[in-house]
């Protein structure tokens, strides 16, 4: 039995699964049975439950710590193409390119599948632990209990949503203890979404308002409302989606921040951020691997030094597609705020000499770039700035990891969800103020109507290279055609069946479920 199969059996089908307990310092402690300190004991106390919920958060954050899969949600869309160093990560290359290795045997596929099911199992353990909770019955203790339970329901919904949007056919696990002899069956969206919606409604009832938490790193009613709006959109429940997205927009804890603050390391707690995965230099077990992977190899250009002002350590896996850049009006404030488009000469070192006729501060162009180590203009290809990290959070110039938070949900997306939902519900006039609020902040003209292409284009401008594009293209039924039209690398390989991912081969072999159509491995 291979390691993946053992993990799935351990995490999905036994109550004695490995569990993580995070303390005040967010350090992860193994909670496998040791002497008399068992999972049941830890989950029977209020403080044990509060610690255990960090293990549920951890599974979502862990993905961002892997070079192989940290950017899987940003690739496979119309907004990206291969960077110079995509081939350095075989697993990520297979995912990004839809190449022959993108199948159920690919490690990255099983890593993601396993990660989400571990998260579900941990959430189920917390949910069931509440039934056995021993605590003094006070108002304060009930609030603490409800918050933990609400977080567990939210993350069970979140992980199920990640699974069903990628795979379509999944195993719905609603208890921590499942009979390993029971035949495993796959279910589709019609079965999974009612559970997601139910869990999110429970979470909203139990969680505190965002204002009571005042942190984008913890789940609140606002975070649960955001995901519920997205689930309603997925199910074409337009009035419900509009109502829930409006509730997020109307939450006084959130507001549209200036575009130059949203992704700034100095403003990580800005009010545009509804939920973000938290990282810190204080715990080297919680580093993210995203920041370097969007930046081209600019330091290969003679006369350009590696510095934080220029972009920090670069290692370009993927970059924005040519199509992406056609979407912006030259006056759009997001062009400069969300991107690094130009590099400049800054060396005074005789061994890294600026080309003759140029000086410090001059822009690198096709005329003066030279060979750039053989990369040419690919060494200064424009890219997103949304994951940029300077040295203020503790990152060193040679670090391959970063410590900035990574945004998951933004109120800007809630505005766009509200606009789309109202439009699809036949209430365009109600939707226009929401999409135009995004336009006004960017300094460009209002729309006078809404259609699907307007939604797609404005979402690309505002949310490009974050986490929602693939899901949106799939939901609208345009994923394959858009990737073929605008992604020069993945577009050459994408097939109709790629709208759903392959189920891990190890899981198929173990459970005898059917592989998703189109995949032979």
Short mmCIF file of C-alpha atoms in Angstrom, two decimals:
data_model
loop_
_atom_site.label_atom_id
_atom_site.label_comp_id
_atom_site.label_asym_id
_atom_site.label_seq_id
_atom_site.Cartn_x
_atom_site.Cartn_y
_atom_site.Cartn_z
CA UNK A 1 0.00 0.00 0.00
CA UNK A 2 1.56 3.32 -1.03
CA UNK A 3 1.89 6.42 1.11
CA UNK A 4 -1.01 8.28 -0.49
CA UNK A 5 -3.37 5.36 0.14
CA UNK A 6 -2.25 5.16 3.74
CA UNK A 7 -2.81 8.87 4.19
CA UNK A 8 -6.31 8.72 2.75
CA UNK A 9 -7.26 5.74 4.92
CA UNK A 10 -5.75 7.38 7.97
CA UNK A 11 -7.26 10.81 7.43
CA UNK A 12 -10.59 9.94 5.91
CA UNK A 13 -11.63 6.70 7.51
CA UNK A 14 -10.26 6.46 11.04
CA UNK A 15 -10.97 8.44 14.16
CA UNK A 16 -7.32 8.13 15.16
CA UNK A 17 -6.15 10.38 12.32
CA UNK A 18 -3.15 12.59 12.90
CA UNK A 19 -4.43 15.93 14.07
CA UNK A 20 -2.75 19.28 14.52
CA UNK A 21 -3.06 21.57 17.50
CA UNK A 22 -1.82 25.12 17.18
CA UNK A 23 -1.13 27.26 20.22
CA UNK A 24 -0.89 30.99 20.66
CA UNK A 25 2.31 31.09 18.64
CA UNK A 26 0.70 29.15 15.80
CA UNK A 27 3.21 26.34 16.14
CA UNK A 28 1.80 22.99 15.07
CA UNK A 29 1.85 20.17 17.60
CA UNK A 30 1.23 16.55 16.70
CA UNK A 31 -1.84 15.21 18.45
CA UNK A 32 -1.46 11.53 17.62
CA UNK A 33 -2.24 9.39 20.68
CA UNK A 34 0.68 9.54 23.09
CA UNK A 35 0.30 7.85 26.47
CA UNK A 36 -3.02 9.15 27.85
CA UNK A 37 -3.15 12.34 25.75
CA UNK A 38 -5.53 11.29 22.97
CA UNK A 39 -7.57 13.07 20.37
CA UNK A 40 -10.74 12.46 22.38
CA UNK A 41 -9.19 14.05 25.46
CA UNK A 42 -7.92 17.10 23.59
CA UNK A 43 -11.29 17.71 21.95
CA UNK A 44 -13.27 17.41 25.17
CA UNK A 45 -12.11 20.77 26.53
CA UNK A 46 -12.90 24.24 25.24
CA UNK A 47 -9.24 25.24 25.12
CA UNK A 48 -8.46 21.99 23.28
CA UNK A 49 -11.09 22.77 20.65
CA UNK A 50 -9.80 26.33 20.28
CA UNK A 51 -6.30 25.03 19.72
CA UNK A 52 -7.44 22.29 17.39
CA UNK A 53 -9.17 24.69 15.01
CA UNK A 54 -5.77 25.99 13.96
CA UNK A 55 -5.11 22.59 12.47
CA UNK A 56 -8.16 23.11 10.27
CA UNK A 57 -6.85 26.49 9.09
CA UNK A 58 -3.43 24.96 8.52
CA UNK A 59 -4.49 22.73 5.66
CA UNK A 60 -5.50 25.64 3.44
CA UNK A 61 -2.36 27.57 4.25
CA UNK A 62 -0.10 24.55 3.64
CA UNK A 63 -0.80 24.64 -0.09
CA UNK A 64 0.91 28.03 -0.33
CA UNK A 65 4.05 26.58 1.21
CA UNK A 66 4.66 24.13 -1.65
CA UNK A 67 6.71 25.06 -4.72
CA UNK A 68 4.79 22.44 -6.67
CA UNK A 69 1.22 23.53 -6.03
CA UNK A 70 1.25 27.00 -4.44
CA UNK A 71 0.04 28.63 -7.67
CA UNK A 72 -2.25 25.92 -9.02
CA UNK A 73 -5.30 28.19 -8.81
CA UNK A 74 -3.60 30.93 -10.82
CA UNK A 75 -2.71 28.73 -13.79
CA UNK A 76 -4.86 26.95 -16.41
CA UNK A 77 -6.66 30.17 -17.36
CA UNK A 78 -6.72 32.71 -20.17
CA UNK A 79 -4.72 35.24 -18.15
CA UNK A 80 -1.36 33.45 -17.95
CA UNK A 81 1.40 31.89 -20.02
CA UNK A 82 4.63 30.06 -19.22
CA UNK A 83 7.47 31.97 -17.63
CA UNK A 84 11.13 31.30 -18.25
CA UNK A 85 11.42 28.84 -15.37
CA UNK A 86 8.21 26.83 -15.58
CA UNK A 87 10.18 23.72 -16.56
CA UNK A 88 12.06 23.81 -13.23
CA UNK A 89 8.99 22.47 -11.43
CA UNK A 90 7.88 19.31 -13.22
CA UNK A 91 4.68 18.96 -11.22
CA UNK A 92 3.60 22.56 -11.68
CA UNK A 93 4.56 22.45 -15.35
CA UNK A 94 2.27 19.45 -15.87
CA UNK A 95 -0.59 21.30 -14.22
CA UNK A 96 0.00 24.61 -16.00
CA UNK A 97 0.50 23.07 -19.43
CA UNK A 98 -2.14 20.29 -19.32
CA UNK A 99 0.67 18.08 -20.60
CA UNK A 100 0.71 14.28 -20.75
CA UNK A 101 1.72 14.06 -17.08
CA UNK A 102 -1.41 15.90 -15.95
CA UNK A 103 -3.30 12.82 -14.82
CA UNK A 104 -4.29 10.95 -11.69
CA UNK A 105 -0.74 9.75 -11.12
CA UNK A 106 0.64 13.28 -10.78
CA UNK A 107 1.80 13.94 -7.23
CA UNK A 108 0.40 17.47 -7.17
CA UNK A 109 -3.09 16.14 -7.91
CA UNK A 110 -3.01 13.70 -5.01
CA UNK A 111 -1.37 16.27 -2.71
CA UNK A 112 -4.25 18.69 -3.22
CA UNK A 113 -6.95 16.02 -2.95
CA UNK A 114 -5.38 14.67 0.26
CA UNK A 115 -4.88 18.13 1.72
CA UNK A 116 -8.53 19.05 1.35
CA UNK A 117 -9.73 15.77 2.81
CA UNK A 118 -7.41 16.13 5.79
CA UNK A 119 -8.92 19.57 6.32
CA UNK A 120 -12.44 18.11 6.15
CA UNK A 121 -11.52 15.36 8.58
CA UNK A 122 -10.08 17.87 11.03
CA UNK A 123 -13.19 20.00 10.75
CA UNK A 124 -15.38 16.95 11.36
CA UNK A 125 -13.37 16.06 14.46
CA UNK A 126 -13.99 19.55 15.87
CA UNK A 127 -17.70 19.46 14.97
CA UNK A 128 -18.13 16.10 16.68
CA UNK A 129 -15.93 17.19 19.58
CA UNK A 130 -18.44 19.87 20.50
CA UNK A 131 -20.97 17.17 21.35
CA UNK A 132 -18.62 15.82 24.01
CA UNK A 133 -17.43 19.18 25.25
CA UNK A 134 -17.07 19.63 29.00
CA UNK A 135 -17.23 23.29 30.02
CA UNK A 136 -18.79 25.65 32.51
CA UNK A 137 -22.02 26.94 30.98
CA UNK A 138 -21.43 30.68 30.81
CA UNK A 139 -22.19 33.23 28.12
CA UNK A 140 -18.50 33.74 27.44
CA UNK A 141 -17.86 30.01 27.09
CA UNK A 142 -20.83 29.55 24.80
CA UNK A 143 -19.50 32.31 22.55
CA UNK A 144 -16.10 30.64 22.42
CA UNK A 145 -17.68 27.28 21.63
CA UNK A 146 -19.89 28.75 18.92
CA UNK A 147 -16.97 30.50 17.27
CA UNK A 148 -14.91 27.31 17.02
CA UNK A 149 -17.90 25.35 15.74
CA UNK A 150 -18.64 28.07 13.18
CA UNK A 151 -15.06 27.98 11.96
CA UNK A 152 -15.23 24.20 11.56
CA UNK A 153 -18.46 24.41 9.55
CA UNK A 154 -16.95 27.15 7.38
CA UNK A 155 -13.83 25.18 6.57
CA UNK A 156 -15.74 21.99 5.88
CA UNK A 157 -17.70 24.00 3.33
CA UNK A 158 -14.57 25.69 2.00
CA UNK A 159 -12.66 22.45 1.45
CA UNK A 160 -15.69 20.77 -0.12
CA UNK A 161 -16.04 23.78 -2.41
CA UNK A 162 -12.39 23.50 -3.46
CA UNK A 163 -12.92 19.80 -4.21
CA UNK A 164 -16.20 19.98 -6.10
CA UNK A 165 -15.18 22.92 -8.27
CA UNK A 166 -12.00 21.14 -9.40
CA UNK A 167 -13.10 17.52 -9.52
CA UNK A 168 -16.92 17.64 -9.91
CA UNK A 169 -17.19 14.10 -8.49
CA UNK A 170 -16.02 13.73 -4.91
CA UNK A 171 -16.55 11.71 -1.76
CA UNK A 172 -18.78 13.58 0.67
CA UNK A 173 -17.42 12.99 4.19
CA UNK A 174 -19.63 14.38 6.96
CA UNK A 175 -18.30 12.43 9.94
CA UNK A 176 -14.84 11.89 11.37
CA UNK A 177 -15.38 8.16 11.78
CA UNK A 178 -16.36 6.18 8.70
CA UNK A 179 -16.59 2.42 8.36
CA UNK A 180 -13.54 1.46 6.25
CA UNK A 181 -15.50 -1.52 4.92
CA UNK A 182 -18.27 0.67 3.56
CA UNK A 183 -18.17 1.08 -0.20
CA UNK A 184 -16.92 4.50 -1.18
CA UNK A 185 -19.01 6.38 -3.73
CA UNK A 186 -18.56 9.59 -5.62
CA UNK A 187 -21.26 12.25 -5.68
CA UNK A 188 -21.64 15.34 -7.82
CA UNK A 189 -22.50 19.00 -7.36
CA UNK A 190 -26.22 18.36 -6.89
CA UNK A 191 -25.40 16.47 -3.70
CA UNK A 192 -22.40 18.46 -2.50
CA UNK A 193 -23.69 22.03 -2.82
CA UNK A 194 -26.68 21.63 -0.50
CA UNK A 195 -24.22 20.49 2.18
CA UNK A 196 -21.89 23.42 1.46
CA UNK A 197 -24.78 25.89 1.66
CA UNK A 198 -26.12 24.31 4.83
CA UNK A 199 -22.70 24.40 6.50
CA UNK A 200 -22.19 28.05 5.58
CA UNK A 201 -25.58 29.03 6.96
CA UNK A 202 -24.68 27.29 10.22
CA UNK A 203 -21.34 29.08 10.22
CA UNK A 204 -22.99 32.47 9.73
CA UNK A 205 -25.29 31.82 12.69
CA UNK A 206 -22.39 30.84 14.95
CA UNK A 207 -19.50 33.11 13.99
CA UNK A 208 -18.85 36.62 15.31
CA UNK A 209 -19.14 39.62 13.04
CA UNK A 210 -15.95 40.74 11.32
CA UNK A 211 -15.84 43.89 13.44
CA UNK A 212 -15.54 41.78 16.59
CA UNK A 213 -12.47 40.03 15.20
CA UNK A 214 -10.83 42.94 13.34
CA UNK A 215 -8.45 40.60 11.55
CA UNK A 216 -8.43 39.22 8.03
CA UNK A 217 -6.74 36.08 9.31
CA UNK A 218 -9.73 34.65 11.20
CA UNK A 219 -13.08 33.51 9.87
CA UNK A 220 -16.11 35.70 10.60
CA UNK A 221 -19.71 35.99 9.48
CA UNK A 222 -18.44 38.16 6.63
CA UNK A 223 -16.06 35.47 5.39
CA UNK A 224 -18.82 32.85 5.48
CA UNK A 225 -21.24 35.19 3.68
CA UNK A 226 -18.63 35.72 0.97
CA UNK A 227 -18.26 32.01 0.27
CA UNK A 228 -22.01 31.51 0.44
CA UNK A 229 -22.46 34.20 -2.24
CA UNK A 230 -20.00 32.31 -4.42
CA UNK A 231 -21.79 29.00 -3.82
CA UNK A 232 -25.11 30.59 -4.80
CA UNK A 233 -23.53 31.88 -8.01
CA UNK A 234 -22.26 28.38 -8.77
CA UNK A 235 -25.81 27.07 -8.44
CA UNK A 236 -27.40 29.87 -10.50
CA UNK A 237 -29.29 31.08 -7.43
CA UNK A 238 -29.09 34.70 -8.53
CA UNK A 239 -31.31 36.54 -5.99
CA UNK A 240 -29.67 34.66 -3.11
CA UNK A 241 -26.20 35.39 -4.48
CA UNK A 242 -27.01 39.08 -4.86
CA UNK A 243 -28.37 39.31 -1.33
CA UNK A 244 -25.34 37.62 0.20
CA UNK A 245 -22.77 39.57 -1.84
CA UNK A 246 -24.56 42.78 -0.87
CA UNK A 247 -24.32 41.74 2.78
CA UNK A 248 -20.53 41.51 2.42
CA UNK A 249 -20.33 44.88 0.65
CA UNK A 250 -22.51 46.48 3.33
CA UNK A 251 -20.44 45.09 6.20
CA UNK A 252 -18.80 48.16 7.79
CA UNK A 253 -15.63 46.17 8.42
CA UNK A 254 -14.92 46.10 4.68
CA UNK A 255 -14.47 48.87 2.14
CA UNK A 256 -12.77 49.49 -1.18
CA UNK A 257 -9.21 50.46 -0.34
CA UNK A 258 -7.06 52.60 -2.64
CA UNK A 259 -5.57 50.40 -5.36
CA UNK A 260 -2.01 51.18 -4.30
CA UNK A 261 -2.66 49.92 -0.76
CA UNK A 262 -4.45 46.63 -1.39
CA UNK A 263 -1.32 44.55 -2.03
CA UNK A 264 1.15 46.71 -0.15
CA UNK A 265 3.24 45.02 2.53
CA UNK A 266 2.71 48.15 4.64
CA UNK A 267 -1.09 47.80 4.51
CA UNK A 268 -1.71 44.07 4.94
CA UNK A 269 -4.74 44.73 7.14
CA UNK A 270 -6.48 47.07 4.69
CA UNK A 271 -10.26 46.78 4.59
CA UNK A 272 -10.38 45.39 1.05
CA UNK A 273 -9.15 42.06 2.43
CA UNK A 274 -11.99 39.86 3.68
CA UNK A 275 -9.82 36.82 4.39
CA UNK A 276 -6.11 36.15 3.93
CA UNK A 277 -3.78 33.28 4.73
CA UNK A 278 -1.36 34.45 7.39
CA UNK A 279 2.42 34.06 7.33
CA UNK A 280 5.14 35.35 9.62
CA UNK A 281 8.91 35.56 9.87
CA UNK A 282 8.52 34.57 13.52
CA UNK A 283 7.67 30.99 12.52
CA UNK A 284 9.77 29.57 9.69
CA UNK A 285 7.25 26.72 9.42
CA UNK A 286 4.78 29.20 7.92
CA UNK A 287 6.55 30.59 4.87
CA UNK A 288 4.83 31.03 1.51
CA UNK A 289 6.46 30.21 -1.82
CA UNK A 290 4.51 32.51 -4.12
CA UNK A 291 6.33 35.85 -4.07
CA UNK A 292 9.38 34.97 -6.17
CA UNK A 293 7.56 32.93 -8.78
CA UNK A 294 5.92 35.76 -10.72
CA UNK A 295 9.08 37.81 -11.28
CA UNK A 296 11.16 37.51 -14.47
CA UNK A 297 14.94 37.14 -14.41
CA UNK A 298 15.57 40.88 -14.50
CA UNK A 299 18.93 40.60 -12.74
CA UNK A 300 20.35 38.85 -15.84
CA UNK A 301 20.33 42.24 -17.56
CA UNK A 302 23.70 44.01 -17.49
CA UNK A 303 23.38 47.06 -15.28
CA UNK A 304 20.34 45.84 -13.32
CA UNK A 305 20.95 44.66 -9.77
CA UNK A 306 18.82 42.29 -7.73
CA UNK A 307 17.02 44.48 -5.21
CA UNK A 308 13.65 44.73 -3.52
CA UNK A 309 12.89 47.86 -5.50
CA UNK A 310 13.31 45.84 -8.70
CA UNK A 311 11.40 42.79 -7.42
CA UNK A 312 13.47 40.72 -5.01
CA UNK A 313 14.63 37.23 -5.89
CA UNK A 314 13.10 36.26 -9.26
CA UNK A 315 12.16 32.83 -10.57
CA UNK A 316 9.49 33.15 -13.23
CA UNK A 317 7.14 30.15 -13.36
CA UNK A 318 4.18 31.86 -15.02
CA UNK A 319 3.50 35.43 -16.18
CA UNK A 320 0.45 37.36 -17.44
CA UNK A 321 -0.66 36.45 -20.94
CA UNK A 322 -0.49 38.90 -23.83
CA UNK A 323 -4.30 38.93 -23.89
CA UNK A 324 -4.43 40.10 -20.28
CA UNK A 325 -2.63 43.33 -21.12
CA UNK A 326 -5.13 44.21 -23.86
CA UNK A 327 -7.88 44.61 -21.26
CA UNK A 328 -6.59 47.80 -19.64
CA UNK A 329 -7.32 51.39 -20.51
CA UNK A 330 -4.04 53.38 -20.31
CA UNK A 331 -5.62 55.58 -17.63
CA UNK A 332 -6.54 52.62 -15.42
CA UNK A 333 -4.86 53.13 -12.03
CA UNK A 334 -4.54 49.37 -11.65
CA UNK A 335 -1.96 49.22 -14.44
CA UNK A 336 0.71 50.66 -12.15
CA UNK A 337 -0.74 49.62 -8.79
CA UNK A 338 -1.18 45.92 -9.58
CA UNK A 339 1.82 45.37 -11.87
CA UNK A 340 5.53 45.69 -12.37
CA UNK A 341 5.84 46.77 -16.01
CA UNK A 342 9.28 48.37 -16.29
CA UNK A 343 12.78 47.79 -15.02
CA UNK A 344 15.57 50.34 -14.84
CA UNK A 345 19.34 50.44 -14.74
CA UNK A 346 20.68 50.89 -11.23
CA UNK A 347 24.20 49.47 -11.11
CA UNK A 348 27.29 51.55 -10.32
CA UNK A 349 29.46 48.45 -10.28
CA UNK A 350 32.10 48.24 -13.04
CA UNK A 351 31.64 44.45 -13.15
CA UNK A 352 27.91 44.88 -13.88
CA UNK A 353 28.14 47.81 -16.21
CA UNK A 354 25.23 49.79 -17.61
CA UNK A 355 25.31 49.81 -21.43
CA UNK A 356 27.14 52.71 -23.02
CA UNK A 357 24.98 55.76 -23.55
CA UNK A 358 22.67 55.00 -20.61
CA UNK A 359 22.69 55.90 -16.93
CA UNK A 360 21.17 54.98 -13.59
CA UNK A 361 17.41 55.42 -13.74
CA UNK A 362 17.00 54.78 -17.48
CA UNK A 363 14.39 52.18 -18.44
CA UNK A 364 15.44 48.84 -19.87
CA UNK A 365 14.10 48.46 -23.42
CA UNK A 366 14.53 46.16 -26.39
CA UNK A 367 17.16 48.58 -27.68
CA UNK A 368 19.45 48.53 -24.63
CA UNK A 369 18.76 45.18 -22.96
CA UNK A 370 21.50 43.21 -24.65
CA UNK A 371 21.30 39.41 -24.45
CA UNK A 372 20.18 39.34 -20.80
CA UNK A 373 21.82 35.99 -20.35
CA UNK A 374 20.06 34.69 -23.43
CA UNK A 375 16.59 35.60 -22.16
CA UNK A 376 16.21 38.87 -24.04
CA UNK A 377 13.01 40.76 -23.24
CA UNK A 378 11.68 37.77 -21.33
CA UNK A 379 14.02 38.93 -18.56
CA UNK A 380 11.92 42.06 -18.08
CA UNK A 381 8.49 40.82 -19.10
CA UNK A 382 5.69 42.71 -17.31
CA UNK A 383 4.09 40.83 -14.44
CA UNK A 384 1.68 41.09 -11.54
CA UNK A 385 2.73 42.88 -8.38
CA UNK A 386 0.05 41.31 -6.18
CA UNK A 387 2.46 38.95 -4.44
CA UNK A 388 5.42 41.31 -4.25
CA UNK A 389 7.27 41.34 -0.96
CA UNK A 390 9.92 43.82 0.10
CA UNK A 391 12.28 43.42 3.03
CA UNK A 392 9.99 45.02 5.62
CA UNK A 393 8.52 41.67 6.73
CA UNK A 394 11.90 40.00 7.22
CA UNK A 395 12.56 38.61 3.76
CA UNK A 396 16.18 38.64 2.62
CA UNK A 397 17.08 39.39 -0.98
CA UNK A 398 18.12 35.79 -1.63
CA UNK A 399 15.12 34.14 0.07
CA UNK A 400 13.06 31.75 -2.01
CA UNK A 401 10.26 32.08 0.53
CA UNK A 402 8.19 34.98 1.75
CA UNK A 403 6.26 36.11 4.80
CA UNK A 404 3.54 38.35 3.41
CA UNK A 405 -0.09 37.30 3.74
CA UNK A 406 -1.82 35.89 0.67
CA UNK A 407 -5.32 37.20 0.00
CA UNK A 408 -8.10 34.65 -0.49
CA UNK A 409 -11.25 36.82 -0.51
CA UNK A 410 -11.52 40.55 -1.24
CA UNK A 411 -14.50 42.85 -0.92
CA UNK A 412 -13.77 43.95 -4.50
CA UNK A 413 -14.84 40.48 -5.62
CA UNK A 414 -18.02 40.78 -3.57
CA UNK A 415 -18.86 43.95 -5.53
CA UNK A 416 -18.37 42.05 -8.79
CA UNK A 417 -20.41 39.07 -7.55
CA UNK A 418 -23.25 41.42 -6.62
CA UNK A 419 -23.12 43.08 -10.05
CA UNK A 420 -23.25 39.75 -11.85
CA UNK A 421 -25.95 38.27 -9.65
CA UNK A 422 -28.27 41.29 -10.04
CA UNK A 423 -27.70 41.32 -13.81
CA UNK A 424 -28.44 37.60 -14.16
CA UNK A 425 -31.53 38.08 -12.01
CA UNK A 426 -32.78 40.66 -14.54
CA UNK A 427 -31.94 43.67 -12.36
CA UNK A 428 -29.11 45.31 -14.29
CA UNK A 429 -29.82 48.74 -12.80
CA UNK A 430 -29.19 47.33 -9.33
CA UNK A 431 -25.97 45.67 -10.49
CA UNK A 432 -24.40 48.66 -12.23
CA UNK A 433 -23.48 50.63 -9.08
CA UNK A 434 -21.45 47.67 -7.82
CA UNK A 435 -19.34 47.16 -10.90
CA UNK A 436 -19.03 50.90 -11.42
CA UNK A 437 -17.71 51.37 -7.89
CA UNK A 438 -14.77 49.20 -8.96
CA UNK A 439 -14.40 51.24 -12.16
CA UNK A 440 -14.55 54.58 -10.34
CA UNK A 441 -11.83 53.55 -7.93
CA UNK A 442 -9.66 52.61 -10.92
CA UNK A 443 -10.27 56.00 -12.54
CA UNK A 444 -12.00 54.72 -15.67
CA UNK A 445 -15.43 55.33 -17.17
CA UNK A 446 -18.61 53.74 -15.84
CA UNK A 447 -20.41 50.96 -17.66
CA UNK A 448 -23.95 51.63 -18.87
CA UNK A 449 -24.88 47.95 -19.12
CA UNK A 450 -23.68 44.53 -18.02
CA UNK A 451 -23.15 41.33 -19.96
CA UNK A 452 -21.02 38.23 -19.52
CA UNK A 453 -18.01 39.62 -21.37
CA UNK A 454 -18.11 42.78 -19.29
CA UNK A 455 -18.11 40.68 -16.13
CA UNK A 456 -15.26 38.50 -17.42
CA UNK A 457 -13.13 41.46 -18.47
CA UNK A 458 -13.65 43.55 -15.35
CA UNK A 459 -13.01 40.54 -13.13
CA UNK A 460 -9.76 39.94 -15.02
CA UNK A 461 -8.69 43.54 -14.49
CA UNK A 462 -9.56 43.58 -10.81
CA UNK A 463 -8.94 39.97 -9.70
CA UNK A 464 -6.46 38.72 -12.29
CA UNK A 465 -3.85 36.27 -10.95
CA UNK A 466 -5.60 35.81 -7.63
CA UNK A 467 -7.63 32.66 -7.01
CA UNK A 468 -11.01 32.81 -8.72
CA UNK A 469 -10.49 32.96 -12.50
CA UNK A 470 -10.53 29.22 -13.27
CA UNK A 471 -13.73 28.70 -11.29
CA UNK A 472 -15.42 31.62 -13.04
CA UNK A 473 -14.48 30.42 -16.53
CA UNK A 474 -15.71 26.92 -15.72
CA UNK A 475 -18.96 28.19 -14.18
CA UNK A 476 -19.68 30.24 -17.30
CA UNK A 477 -18.86 27.34 -19.63
CA UNK A 478 -16.02 29.14 -21.42
CA UNK A 479 -12.91 27.65 -19.81
CA UNK A 480 -11.70 25.55 -22.75
CA UNK A 481 -12.39 28.12 -25.44
CA UNK A 482 -10.77 30.96 -23.48
CA UNK A 483 -7.64 28.97 -22.65
CA UNK A 484 -7.30 27.87 -26.27
CA UNK A 485 -7.68 31.45 -27.45
CA UNK A 486 -5.42 33.23 -24.98
CA UNK A 487 -3.05 30.83 -23.18
CA UNK A 488 -0.31 29.98 -25.70
CA UNK A 489 1.06 27.08 -23.65
CA UNK A 490 -1.87 25.41 -21.92
CA UNK A 491 -4.12 26.24 -24.85
CA UNK A 492 -2.21 23.89 -27.11
CA UNK A 493 -3.00 20.91 -24.87
CA UNK A 494 -6.32 21.57 -23.15
CA UNK A 495 -9.14 19.14 -23.92
CA UNK A 496 -12.83 19.35 -23.13
CA UNK A 497 -12.47 16.92 -20.23
CA UNK A 498 -9.96 19.21 -18.50
CA UNK A 499 -12.86 21.21 -17.04
CA UNK A 500 -12.57 18.68 -14.21
CA UNK A 501 -9.39 17.32 -12.70
CA UNK A 502 -8.36 13.66 -12.58
CA UNK A 503 -9.10 11.79 -9.38
CA UNK A 504 -5.83 10.57 -7.82
CA UNK A 505 -4.94 7.18 -9.26
CA UNK A 506 -4.06 5.80 -5.83
CA UNK A 507 -7.55 6.67 -4.60
CA UNK A 508 -9.18 5.10 -7.65
CA UNK A 509 -7.16 1.93 -7.19
CA UNK A 510 -7.94 1.75 -3.48
CA UNK A 511 -11.67 2.49 -3.61
CA UNK A 512 -12.54 1.24 -7.12
CA UNK A 513 -14.42 4.44 -7.92
CA UNK A 514 -14.62 5.53 -11.55
CA UNK A 515 -11.96 7.87 -12.84
CA UNK A 516 -13.25 11.16 -14.25
CA UNK A 517 -14.00 10.92 -17.95
CA UNK A 518 -11.08 11.44 -20.32
CA UNK A 519 -8.28 10.40 -17.98
CA UNK A 520 -6.58 7.04 -18.42
CA UNK A 521 -4.20 7.32 -15.45
#
